[in-house]
XYZ file of C-alpha atoms in Angstrom:
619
model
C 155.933 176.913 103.601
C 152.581 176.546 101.666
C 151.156 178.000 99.073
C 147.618 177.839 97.637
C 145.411 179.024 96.153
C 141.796 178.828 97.503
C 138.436 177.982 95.918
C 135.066 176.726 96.662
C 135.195 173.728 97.974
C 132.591 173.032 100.918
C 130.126 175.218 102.524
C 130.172 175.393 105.995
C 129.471 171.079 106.659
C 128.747 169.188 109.450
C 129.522 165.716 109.237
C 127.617 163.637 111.902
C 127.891 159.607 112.332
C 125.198 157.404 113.585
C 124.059 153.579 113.001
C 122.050 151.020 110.795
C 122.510 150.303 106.859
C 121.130 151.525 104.232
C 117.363 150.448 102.380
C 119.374 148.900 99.653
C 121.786 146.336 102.250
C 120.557 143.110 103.231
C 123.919 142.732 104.963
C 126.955 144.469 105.833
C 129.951 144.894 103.607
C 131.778 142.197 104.629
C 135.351 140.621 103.555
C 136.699 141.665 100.570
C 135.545 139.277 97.392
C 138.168 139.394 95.192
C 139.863 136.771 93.944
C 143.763 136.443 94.195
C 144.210 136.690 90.909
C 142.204 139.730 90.392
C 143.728 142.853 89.948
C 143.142 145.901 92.325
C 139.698 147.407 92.057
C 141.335 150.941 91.331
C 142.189 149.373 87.835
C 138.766 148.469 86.737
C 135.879 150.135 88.591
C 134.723 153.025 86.054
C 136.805 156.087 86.073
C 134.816 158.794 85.708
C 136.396 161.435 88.107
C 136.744 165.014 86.976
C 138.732 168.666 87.736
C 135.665 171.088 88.503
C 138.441 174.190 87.757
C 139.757 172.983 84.959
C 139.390 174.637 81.294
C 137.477 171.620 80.307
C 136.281 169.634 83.134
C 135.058 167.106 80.952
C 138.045 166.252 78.508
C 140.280 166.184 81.366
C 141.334 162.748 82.412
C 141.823 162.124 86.353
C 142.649 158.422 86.378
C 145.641 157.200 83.977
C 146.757 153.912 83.602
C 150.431 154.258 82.166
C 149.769 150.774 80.102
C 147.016 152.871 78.446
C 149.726 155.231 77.415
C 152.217 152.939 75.977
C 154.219 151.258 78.925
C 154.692 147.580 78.538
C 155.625 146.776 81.814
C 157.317 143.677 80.902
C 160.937 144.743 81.542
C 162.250 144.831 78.430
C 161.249 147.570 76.732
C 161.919 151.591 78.203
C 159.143 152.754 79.223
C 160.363 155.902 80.081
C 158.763 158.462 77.601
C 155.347 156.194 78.127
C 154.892 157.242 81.465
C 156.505 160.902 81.383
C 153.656 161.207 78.752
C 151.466 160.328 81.381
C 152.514 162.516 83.548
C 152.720 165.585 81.721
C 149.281 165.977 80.847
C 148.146 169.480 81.740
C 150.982 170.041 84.139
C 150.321 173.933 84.346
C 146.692 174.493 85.129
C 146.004 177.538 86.643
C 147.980 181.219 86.536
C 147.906 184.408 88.523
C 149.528 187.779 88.187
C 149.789 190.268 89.785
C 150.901 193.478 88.845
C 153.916 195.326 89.520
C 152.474 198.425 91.304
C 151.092 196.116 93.835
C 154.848 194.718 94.839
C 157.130 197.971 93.465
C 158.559 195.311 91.214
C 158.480 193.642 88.041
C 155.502 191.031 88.066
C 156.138 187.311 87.171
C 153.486 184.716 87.096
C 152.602 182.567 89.739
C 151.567 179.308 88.515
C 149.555 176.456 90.360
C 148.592 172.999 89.861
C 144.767 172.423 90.676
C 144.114 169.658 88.008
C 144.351 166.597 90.250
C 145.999 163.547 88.706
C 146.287 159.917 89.295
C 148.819 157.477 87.503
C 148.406 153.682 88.062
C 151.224 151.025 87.585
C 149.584 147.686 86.950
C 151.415 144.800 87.877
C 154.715 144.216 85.746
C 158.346 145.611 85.370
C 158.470 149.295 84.468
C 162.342 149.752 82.710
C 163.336 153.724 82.757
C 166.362 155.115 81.847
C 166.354 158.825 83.210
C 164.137 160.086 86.432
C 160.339 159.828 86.696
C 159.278 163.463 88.129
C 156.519 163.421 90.147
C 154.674 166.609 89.663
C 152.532 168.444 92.347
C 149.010 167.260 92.714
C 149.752 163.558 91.206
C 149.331 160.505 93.205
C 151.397 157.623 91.726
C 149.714 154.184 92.543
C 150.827 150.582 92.276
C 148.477 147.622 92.393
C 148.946 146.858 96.535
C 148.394 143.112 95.730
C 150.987 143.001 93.339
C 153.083 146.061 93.560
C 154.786 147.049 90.335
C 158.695 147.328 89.952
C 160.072 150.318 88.758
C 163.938 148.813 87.235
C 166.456 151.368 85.771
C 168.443 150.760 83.066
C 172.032 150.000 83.342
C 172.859 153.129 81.243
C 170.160 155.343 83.429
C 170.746 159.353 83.745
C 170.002 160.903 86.580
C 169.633 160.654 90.386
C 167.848 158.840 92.913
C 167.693 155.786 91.491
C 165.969 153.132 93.742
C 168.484 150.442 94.890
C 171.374 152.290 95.332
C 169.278 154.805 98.093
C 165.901 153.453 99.177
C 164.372 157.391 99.522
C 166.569 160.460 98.469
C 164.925 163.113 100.602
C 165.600 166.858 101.290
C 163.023 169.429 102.401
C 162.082 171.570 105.208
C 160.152 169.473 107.268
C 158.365 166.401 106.665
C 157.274 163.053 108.323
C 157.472 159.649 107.469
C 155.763 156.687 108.602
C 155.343 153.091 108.079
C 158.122 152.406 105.882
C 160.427 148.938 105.095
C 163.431 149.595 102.960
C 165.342 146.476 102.172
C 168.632 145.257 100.471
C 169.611 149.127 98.924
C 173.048 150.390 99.345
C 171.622 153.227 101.442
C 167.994 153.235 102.979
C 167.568 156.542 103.607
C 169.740 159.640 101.892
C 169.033 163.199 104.156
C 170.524 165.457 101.748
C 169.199 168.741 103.739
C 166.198 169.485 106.332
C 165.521 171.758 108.752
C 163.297 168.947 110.644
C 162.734 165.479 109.803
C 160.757 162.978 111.635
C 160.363 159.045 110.650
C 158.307 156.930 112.495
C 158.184 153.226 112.377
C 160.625 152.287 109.811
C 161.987 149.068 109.374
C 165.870 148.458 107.063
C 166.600 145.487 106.541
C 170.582 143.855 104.771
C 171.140 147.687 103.851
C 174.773 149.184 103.847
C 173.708 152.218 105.361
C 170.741 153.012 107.193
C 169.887 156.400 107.586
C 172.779 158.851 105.562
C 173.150 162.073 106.738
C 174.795 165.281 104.709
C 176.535 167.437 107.867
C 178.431 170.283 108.564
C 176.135 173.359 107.178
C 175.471 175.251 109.810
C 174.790 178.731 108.406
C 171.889 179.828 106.588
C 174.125 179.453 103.205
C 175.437 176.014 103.686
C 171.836 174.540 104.750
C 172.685 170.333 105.054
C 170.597 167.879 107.304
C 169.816 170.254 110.489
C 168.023 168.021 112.532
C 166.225 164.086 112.384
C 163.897 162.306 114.956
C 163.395 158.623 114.542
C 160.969 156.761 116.796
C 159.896 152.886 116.847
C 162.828 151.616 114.226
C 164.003 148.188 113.615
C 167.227 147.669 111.462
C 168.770 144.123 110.513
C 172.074 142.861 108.929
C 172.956 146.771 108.383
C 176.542 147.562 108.843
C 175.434 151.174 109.832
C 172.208 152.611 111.349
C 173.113 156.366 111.240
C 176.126 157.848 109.296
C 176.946 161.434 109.719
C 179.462 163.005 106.953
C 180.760 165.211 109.502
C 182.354 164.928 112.923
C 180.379 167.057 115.578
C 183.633 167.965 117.117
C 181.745 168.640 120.388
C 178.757 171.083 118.898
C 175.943 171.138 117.670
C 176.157 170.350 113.659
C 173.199 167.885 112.589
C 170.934 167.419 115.420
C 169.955 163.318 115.777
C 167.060 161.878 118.231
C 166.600 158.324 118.381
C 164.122 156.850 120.193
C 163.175 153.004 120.716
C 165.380 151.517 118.293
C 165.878 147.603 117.988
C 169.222 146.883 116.088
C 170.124 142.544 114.934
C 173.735 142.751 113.855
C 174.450 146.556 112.902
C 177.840 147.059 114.220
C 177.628 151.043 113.865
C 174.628 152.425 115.568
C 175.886 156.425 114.958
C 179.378 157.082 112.716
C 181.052 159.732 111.385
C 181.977 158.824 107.559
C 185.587 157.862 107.483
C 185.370 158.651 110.912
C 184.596 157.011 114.376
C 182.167 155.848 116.064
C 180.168 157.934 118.058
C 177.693 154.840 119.597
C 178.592 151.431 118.824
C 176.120 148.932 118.061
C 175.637 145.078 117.851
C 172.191 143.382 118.754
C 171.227 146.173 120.781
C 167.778 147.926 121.714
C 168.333 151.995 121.683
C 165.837 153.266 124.065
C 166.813 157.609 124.129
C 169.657 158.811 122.649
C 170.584 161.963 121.051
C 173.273 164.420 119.491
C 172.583 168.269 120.291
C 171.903 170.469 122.625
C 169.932 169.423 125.982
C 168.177 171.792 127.801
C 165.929 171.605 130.998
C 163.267 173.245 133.206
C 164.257 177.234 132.932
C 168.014 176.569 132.577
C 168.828 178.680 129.518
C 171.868 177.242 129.113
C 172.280 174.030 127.116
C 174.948 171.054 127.565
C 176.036 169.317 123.928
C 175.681 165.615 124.373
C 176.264 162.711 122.331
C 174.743 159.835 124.540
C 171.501 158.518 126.259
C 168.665 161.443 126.535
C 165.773 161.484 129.088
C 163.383 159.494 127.936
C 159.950 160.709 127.261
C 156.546 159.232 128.828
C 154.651 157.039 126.740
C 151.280 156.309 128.066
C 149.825 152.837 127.134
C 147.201 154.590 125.549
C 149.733 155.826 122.930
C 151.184 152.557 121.942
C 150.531 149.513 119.848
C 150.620 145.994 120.955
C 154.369 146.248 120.515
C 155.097 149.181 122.321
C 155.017 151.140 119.237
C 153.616 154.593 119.358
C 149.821 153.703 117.319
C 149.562 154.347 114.371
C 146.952 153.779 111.202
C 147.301 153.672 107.623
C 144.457 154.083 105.460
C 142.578 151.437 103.848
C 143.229 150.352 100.160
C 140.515 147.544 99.766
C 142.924 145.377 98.172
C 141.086 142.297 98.278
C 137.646 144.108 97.294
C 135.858 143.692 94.153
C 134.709 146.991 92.127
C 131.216 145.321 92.626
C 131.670 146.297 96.143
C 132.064 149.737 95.278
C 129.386 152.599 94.320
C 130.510 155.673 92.648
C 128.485 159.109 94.122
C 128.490 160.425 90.388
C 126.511 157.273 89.648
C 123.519 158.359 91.479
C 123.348 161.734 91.179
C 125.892 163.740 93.035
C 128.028 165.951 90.078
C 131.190 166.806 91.887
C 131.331 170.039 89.282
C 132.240 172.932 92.047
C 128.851 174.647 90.557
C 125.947 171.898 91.708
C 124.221 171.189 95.182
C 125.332 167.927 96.159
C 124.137 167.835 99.303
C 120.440 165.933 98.527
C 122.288 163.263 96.710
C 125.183 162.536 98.506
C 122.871 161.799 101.648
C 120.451 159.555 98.975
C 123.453 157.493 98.489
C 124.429 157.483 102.436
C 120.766 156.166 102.685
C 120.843 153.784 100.261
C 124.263 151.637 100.713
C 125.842 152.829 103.808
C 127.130 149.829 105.538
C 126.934 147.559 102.634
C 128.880 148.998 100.142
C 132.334 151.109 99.950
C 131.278 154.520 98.777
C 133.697 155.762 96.195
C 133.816 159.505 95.628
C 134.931 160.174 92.137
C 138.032 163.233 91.923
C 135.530 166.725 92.030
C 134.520 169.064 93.871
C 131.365 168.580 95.750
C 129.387 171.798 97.235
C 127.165 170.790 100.428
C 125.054 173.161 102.204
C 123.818 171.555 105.235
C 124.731 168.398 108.123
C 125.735 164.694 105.843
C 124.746 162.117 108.608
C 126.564 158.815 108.211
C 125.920 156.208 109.389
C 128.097 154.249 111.754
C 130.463 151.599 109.569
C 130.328 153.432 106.450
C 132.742 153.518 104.198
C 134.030 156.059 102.448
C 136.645 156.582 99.772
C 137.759 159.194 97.020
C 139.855 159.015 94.030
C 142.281 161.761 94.169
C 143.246 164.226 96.790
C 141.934 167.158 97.934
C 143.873 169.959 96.774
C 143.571 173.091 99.687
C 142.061 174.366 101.753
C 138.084 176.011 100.639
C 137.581 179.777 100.629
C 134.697 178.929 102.959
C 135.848 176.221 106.040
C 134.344 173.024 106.693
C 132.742 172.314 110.371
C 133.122 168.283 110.577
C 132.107 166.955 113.416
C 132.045 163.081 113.316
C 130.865 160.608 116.491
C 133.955 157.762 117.975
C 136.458 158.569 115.613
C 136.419 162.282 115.468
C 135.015 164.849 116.800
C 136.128 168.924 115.317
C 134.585 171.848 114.421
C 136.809 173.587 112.232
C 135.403 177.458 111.817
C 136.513 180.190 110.629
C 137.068 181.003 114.696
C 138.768 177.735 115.031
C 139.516 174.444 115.276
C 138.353 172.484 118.554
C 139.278 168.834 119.138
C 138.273 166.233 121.360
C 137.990 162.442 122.327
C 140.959 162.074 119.140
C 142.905 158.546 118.585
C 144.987 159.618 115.127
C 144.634 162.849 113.087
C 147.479 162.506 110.415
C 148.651 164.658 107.546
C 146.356 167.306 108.119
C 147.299 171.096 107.534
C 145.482 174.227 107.658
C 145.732 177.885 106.392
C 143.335 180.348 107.650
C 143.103 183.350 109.901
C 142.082 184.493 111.776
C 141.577 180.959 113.887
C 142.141 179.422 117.476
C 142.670 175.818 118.000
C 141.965 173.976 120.977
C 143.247 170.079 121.219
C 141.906 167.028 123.332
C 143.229 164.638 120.699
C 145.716 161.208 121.460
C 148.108 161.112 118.607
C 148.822 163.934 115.935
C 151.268 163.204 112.909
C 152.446 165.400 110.860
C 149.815 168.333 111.440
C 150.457 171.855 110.068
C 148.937 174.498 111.085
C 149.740 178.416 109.642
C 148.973 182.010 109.990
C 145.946 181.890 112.945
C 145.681 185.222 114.802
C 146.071 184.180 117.886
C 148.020 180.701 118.141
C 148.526 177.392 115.856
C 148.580 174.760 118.689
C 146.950 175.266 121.981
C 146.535 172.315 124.221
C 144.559 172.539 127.484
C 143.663 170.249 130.254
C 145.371 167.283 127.771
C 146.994 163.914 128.959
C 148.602 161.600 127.339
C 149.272 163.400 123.748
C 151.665 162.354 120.836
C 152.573 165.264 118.543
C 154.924 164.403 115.866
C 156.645 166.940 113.627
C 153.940 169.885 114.151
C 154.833 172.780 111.786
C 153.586 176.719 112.101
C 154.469 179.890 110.443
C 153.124 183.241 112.216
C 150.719 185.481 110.175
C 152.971 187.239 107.949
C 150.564 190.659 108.129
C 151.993 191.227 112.042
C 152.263 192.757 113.914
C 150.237 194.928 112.034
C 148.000 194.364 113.704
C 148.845 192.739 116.721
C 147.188 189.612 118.671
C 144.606 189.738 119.692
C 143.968 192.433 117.329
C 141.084 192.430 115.632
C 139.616 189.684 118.099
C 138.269 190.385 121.684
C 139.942 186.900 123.437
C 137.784 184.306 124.335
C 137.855 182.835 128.157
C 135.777 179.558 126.655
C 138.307 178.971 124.302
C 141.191 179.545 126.647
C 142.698 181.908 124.165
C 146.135 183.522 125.472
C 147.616 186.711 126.241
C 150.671 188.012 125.132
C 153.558 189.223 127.071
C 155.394 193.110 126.014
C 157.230 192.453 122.902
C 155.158 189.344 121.691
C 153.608 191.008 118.493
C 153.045 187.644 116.302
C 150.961 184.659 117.671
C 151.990 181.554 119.319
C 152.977 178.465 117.627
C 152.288 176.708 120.568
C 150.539 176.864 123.666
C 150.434 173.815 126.520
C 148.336 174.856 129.728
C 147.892 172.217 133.053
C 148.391 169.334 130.690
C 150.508 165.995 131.210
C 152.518 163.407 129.301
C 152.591 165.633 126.056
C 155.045 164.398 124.103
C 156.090 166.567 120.612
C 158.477 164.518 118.899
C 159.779 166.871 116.066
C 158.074 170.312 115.699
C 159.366 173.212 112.842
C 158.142 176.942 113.861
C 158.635 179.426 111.509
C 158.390 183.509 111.749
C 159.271 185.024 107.863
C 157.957 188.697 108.298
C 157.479 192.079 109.699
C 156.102 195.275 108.140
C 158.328 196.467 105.591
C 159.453 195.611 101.683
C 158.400 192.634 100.366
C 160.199 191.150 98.023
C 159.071 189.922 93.850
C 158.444 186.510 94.830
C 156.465 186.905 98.298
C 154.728 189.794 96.814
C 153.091 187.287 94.211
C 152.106 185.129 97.451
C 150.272 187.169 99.339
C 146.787 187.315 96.957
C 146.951 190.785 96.131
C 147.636 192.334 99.473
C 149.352 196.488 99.216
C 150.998 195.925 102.704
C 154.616 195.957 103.155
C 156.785 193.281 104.228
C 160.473 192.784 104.975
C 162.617 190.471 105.962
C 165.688 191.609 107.605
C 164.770 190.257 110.523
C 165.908 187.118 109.753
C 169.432 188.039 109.883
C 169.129 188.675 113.481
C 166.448 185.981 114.217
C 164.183 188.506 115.457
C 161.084 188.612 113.347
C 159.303 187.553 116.756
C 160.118 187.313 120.323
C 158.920 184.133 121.390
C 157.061 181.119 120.184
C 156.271 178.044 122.500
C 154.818 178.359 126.143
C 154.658 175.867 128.609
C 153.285 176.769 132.201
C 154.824 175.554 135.025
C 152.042 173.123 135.988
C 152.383 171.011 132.780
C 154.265 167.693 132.179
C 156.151 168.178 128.811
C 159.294 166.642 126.947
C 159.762 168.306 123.236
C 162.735 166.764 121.100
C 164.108 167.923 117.795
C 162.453 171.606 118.250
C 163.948 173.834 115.010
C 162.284 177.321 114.740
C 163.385 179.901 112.305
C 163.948 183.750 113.513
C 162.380 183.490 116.965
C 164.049 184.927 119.886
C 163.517 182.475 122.371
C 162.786 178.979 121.126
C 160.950 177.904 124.467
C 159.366 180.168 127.087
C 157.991 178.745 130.522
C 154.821 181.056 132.121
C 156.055 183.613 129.037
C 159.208 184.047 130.112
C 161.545 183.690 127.604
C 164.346 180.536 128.596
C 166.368 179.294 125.441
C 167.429 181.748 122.955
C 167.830 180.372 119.536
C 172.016 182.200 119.455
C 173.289 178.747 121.187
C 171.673 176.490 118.822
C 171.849 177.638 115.462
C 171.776 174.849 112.604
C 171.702 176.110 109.469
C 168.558 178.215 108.247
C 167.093 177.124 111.652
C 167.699 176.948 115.063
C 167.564 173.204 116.925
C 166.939 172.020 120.444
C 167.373 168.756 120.388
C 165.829 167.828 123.576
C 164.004 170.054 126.680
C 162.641 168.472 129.596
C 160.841 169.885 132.568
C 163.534 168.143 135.067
């Protein structure tokens, strides 16, 4: 779940990209012109980035370099209280209360982090004895051509330290991508989850690959519930996947693994101080799973623990390598900060208050195409269409914190093309969109796009995920929650449905919107998704109360007990070529419907605080 709080950010853009460079570029950009021993731009260019809603905008400081701060870096010396000093710099920004006759309950305060920050490691050997938190908001950076080592002492305090696991990860849902973990004791710790997905990892001489905590499989014993991996490649690992419970033939930790290359791993799935449930070698994994399998409008599921259908994969999904496609984005570690020109340089402000729009497209129109356009941390108000030009680059300093009281409409030519409203989202001609999540209702969405990774997508009227007339699609741990203000009213409530938009109806009983929708499409492949109904009308409790900006409705939440806050959740119509894996939804009804019929009801596949599928296919 997300909360947020929501500001000014952008005024109703459009974001169109055309060709040519800019009057000031005799050529274009270029290689990077760096030398080797350089270090990364990020720790020289001029850091003059700001927080537009903090108390004082200008005294607070964006960019920190922990060496600025007191860490030596030179492993020797603890550098511990250094860089918690950097860190804690105006942890606790913002604060909202509400009061207690709004909620029938005492009133706490709700506190949020909208002071952006970013901490730089230089190059050198960082030694710290207890844990380094890393606070909401904060991006912590290493120099990519040299990346800094963060060494613990030997009388450290605390958990997670790196070597012993390579992550230490528990959450509700999350996915991870790109990753190489090598020579830890354990690569990857799954303490709990409802839904995990990670994509493209690669272990190498590890003990342990992926380490799961089993065997909580009611709502108060929440443990690892359910893990997708996709396009792996372990080496000289004893183990790839280590349960710490035995299934004993049901389903207690649902596992998908898809397209896994193993070099000497003897284990490919055990039970700790148990046996082994798939046994390994130099083998390549192609589908294999541990759950419940489900197909077409059987609602009744068969536990396995052995090869799973395996799921289309277009050539237009995949890599070179067979690899579902994937793309990380650019660092410009081998550019120069003379390469770079800052916005707040020539003219734009970035102060939440100022029209940026005149010079941010003076700036396009000077150096597009020959220089990397660096967006210094702010907030930048634009009021009309920002054309750039084709082969521009663009990059910013810190992230953006939330979503805008008003939406953006961004609408950019090749790479993307979306109008996000506050009527919807609507997609088309998309390779990647990756980490993206939105908040807003009431809203539609309607997808053409290739490949979607990690996408969330909360609280539209009317549906989260609607895909129509789509081929070849990759979505990879998609997450909803229903509007938590139905189904009073109910969808389509206040909205008249739109036949250009394909919007949906709703069967009797279906009183909350859809998570997700798939209409005369083919090949869709979702490859983790987490779909979440909290509410219905009734008494909210203290700390939802504080969450719901002020609202006097009601809410309750009984209906989780009974998995009943809404009937049903994902449709798929019986023209449509589908294959879902690792589906966990929370107090739905039915988990899957086909032509809004309801098919699997979450009772058989309970898994904690959610419910898993761990694979249906339409034969």
């Amino acid at each position: 779940m997300h909360f947020w709080t929501f500001l000014p950010l952008l005024l109703s853009v459009v974001v169109v990209q055309v060709c040519c460079l800019g009057s000031a570029c005799r050529t274009p950009l270029g290689a990077g012109k760096a030398e080797p021993s350089d270090p990364y731009w990020m720790e020289t260019i001029k850091h003059q980035g700001i927080s537009a809603f903090n108390e004082n905008p200008s005294e607070y400081q964006v960019f920190r370099n922990v060496k600025d701060f007191g860490a030596k870096g030179n492993g020797v010396a603890d550098d511990t209280v250094a860089i918690k000093s950097v860190m804690a710099i105006e942890i606790v920004s913002s604060v909202v209360m509400l009061s207690s006759k709004q909620c029938n309950r005492d009133w706490k305060p709700v506190w949020w982090r909208i002071t952006p920050a970013v901490v730089y490691f230089p190059q050198g050997t960082y030694l710290v004895s207890s844990p380094i938190i890393a606070y909401y908001y904060t991006q912590l950076i290493g120099d990519p051509k040299n990346p800094p080592t963060l060494l613990a002492t030997p009388n450290f305090d605390g958990i997670a330290v790196i070597g012993k696991f390579g992550i230490w990860v528990g959450n509700q849902q999350f996915t991870v991508r790109n990753i190489t973990i090598n020579n830890a004791q354990t690569a990857v710790l799954q303490v709990w989850n409802w839904g995990w997905v990670f994509q493209d990892v690669t272990i190498n001489n590890c003990q342990v690959g992926f380490d799961m905590s089993t065997g909580g499989v009611a709502q108060g014993t929440q443990t690892a519930g359910a893990i997708a991996i996709i396009d792996a490649s372990i080496t000289d690992t004893p183990v790839f996947v280590r349960t710490s419970q035995p299934s004993n033939g049901r389903l207690d930790g649902s596992i998908v693994i898809n397209n896994a290359k193993l070099v000497n791993v003897p284990i490919a799935v055990g039970v700790s101080g148990g046996p082994t449930v798939l046994a390994g070698g130099t083998i390549k994994i192609g589908s294999w799973g541990q759950g419940n399998a489900y197909k077409g409008t059987n609602g009744t599921g068969v536990f396995t623990q052995g090869p799973i259908a395996p799921a289309h994969q277009s050539p237009s999904l995949l890599d070179h390598s067979g690899r579902i496609f994937g793309r990380t984005h650019p660092q410009y570690a081998n550019y120069a900060p003379s390469q770079f020109v800052s916005v707040r340089d020539y003219g734009a402000k970035g102060d939440g208050i100022t029209d940026d729009t005149a010079a941010i497209k003076a700036i396009l129109g000077r150096f597009a195409g020959c220089k990397i356009i660096f967006f210094d941390a702010g907030t930048y108000i634009v009021t009309s269409t920002i054309t750039i030009p084709a082969g521009t680059h663009v990059v910013g300093e810190a992230w953006e914190h939330g979503s805008g009281l008003l939406i953006m409409t961004w609408m950019e030519t090749a790479q993307l093309k979306c109008k996000f409203t506050p009527g919807g989202v609507y997609c088309r001609n998309r390779r990647v969109l990756s980490g993206w999540w939105g908040q807003v209702s009431p809203s539609t969405m309607l997808s053409q796009s290739r490949l979607t990774l990690g996408l969330g997508s909360e609280h539209h009227v009317l549906y989260q995920y609607n895909l129509v007339n789509a081929k070849n699609h990759y979505l990879a741990l998609i997450q909803t929650e229903s509007p938590y203000f139905q189904p009073v009213p109910a969808p389509p409530t206040p909205f008249i449905p739109s036949f250009a938009f394909h919007d949906p109806t709703f069967p009797d009983g279906l009183d909350s919107s859809w998570a997700l929708l798939v209409t005369r499409s083919s090949n869709i492949l979702v490859f983790g998704a987490g779909l979440y109904s909290f509410f219905q009308v009734g008494l909210l409790t203290r700390e939802w109360c504080l969450l719901i900006w002020g609202s006097n409705q009601n809410f309750e939440q009984t209906c989780l007990d009974t998995a009943s806050c809404q009937s049903q959740v994902v449709n798929i119509d019986s023209f449509s070529t589908v294959s879902i894996y690792s589906l966990s939804t929370v107090a739905t009804t039915f988990q899957l419907s086909v032509n809004q019929v309801g098919v699997i009801n979450q009772s058989g596949n309970v898994n904690g605080f959610a419910s898993t599928v761990t694979i249906w296919s339409r034969h």
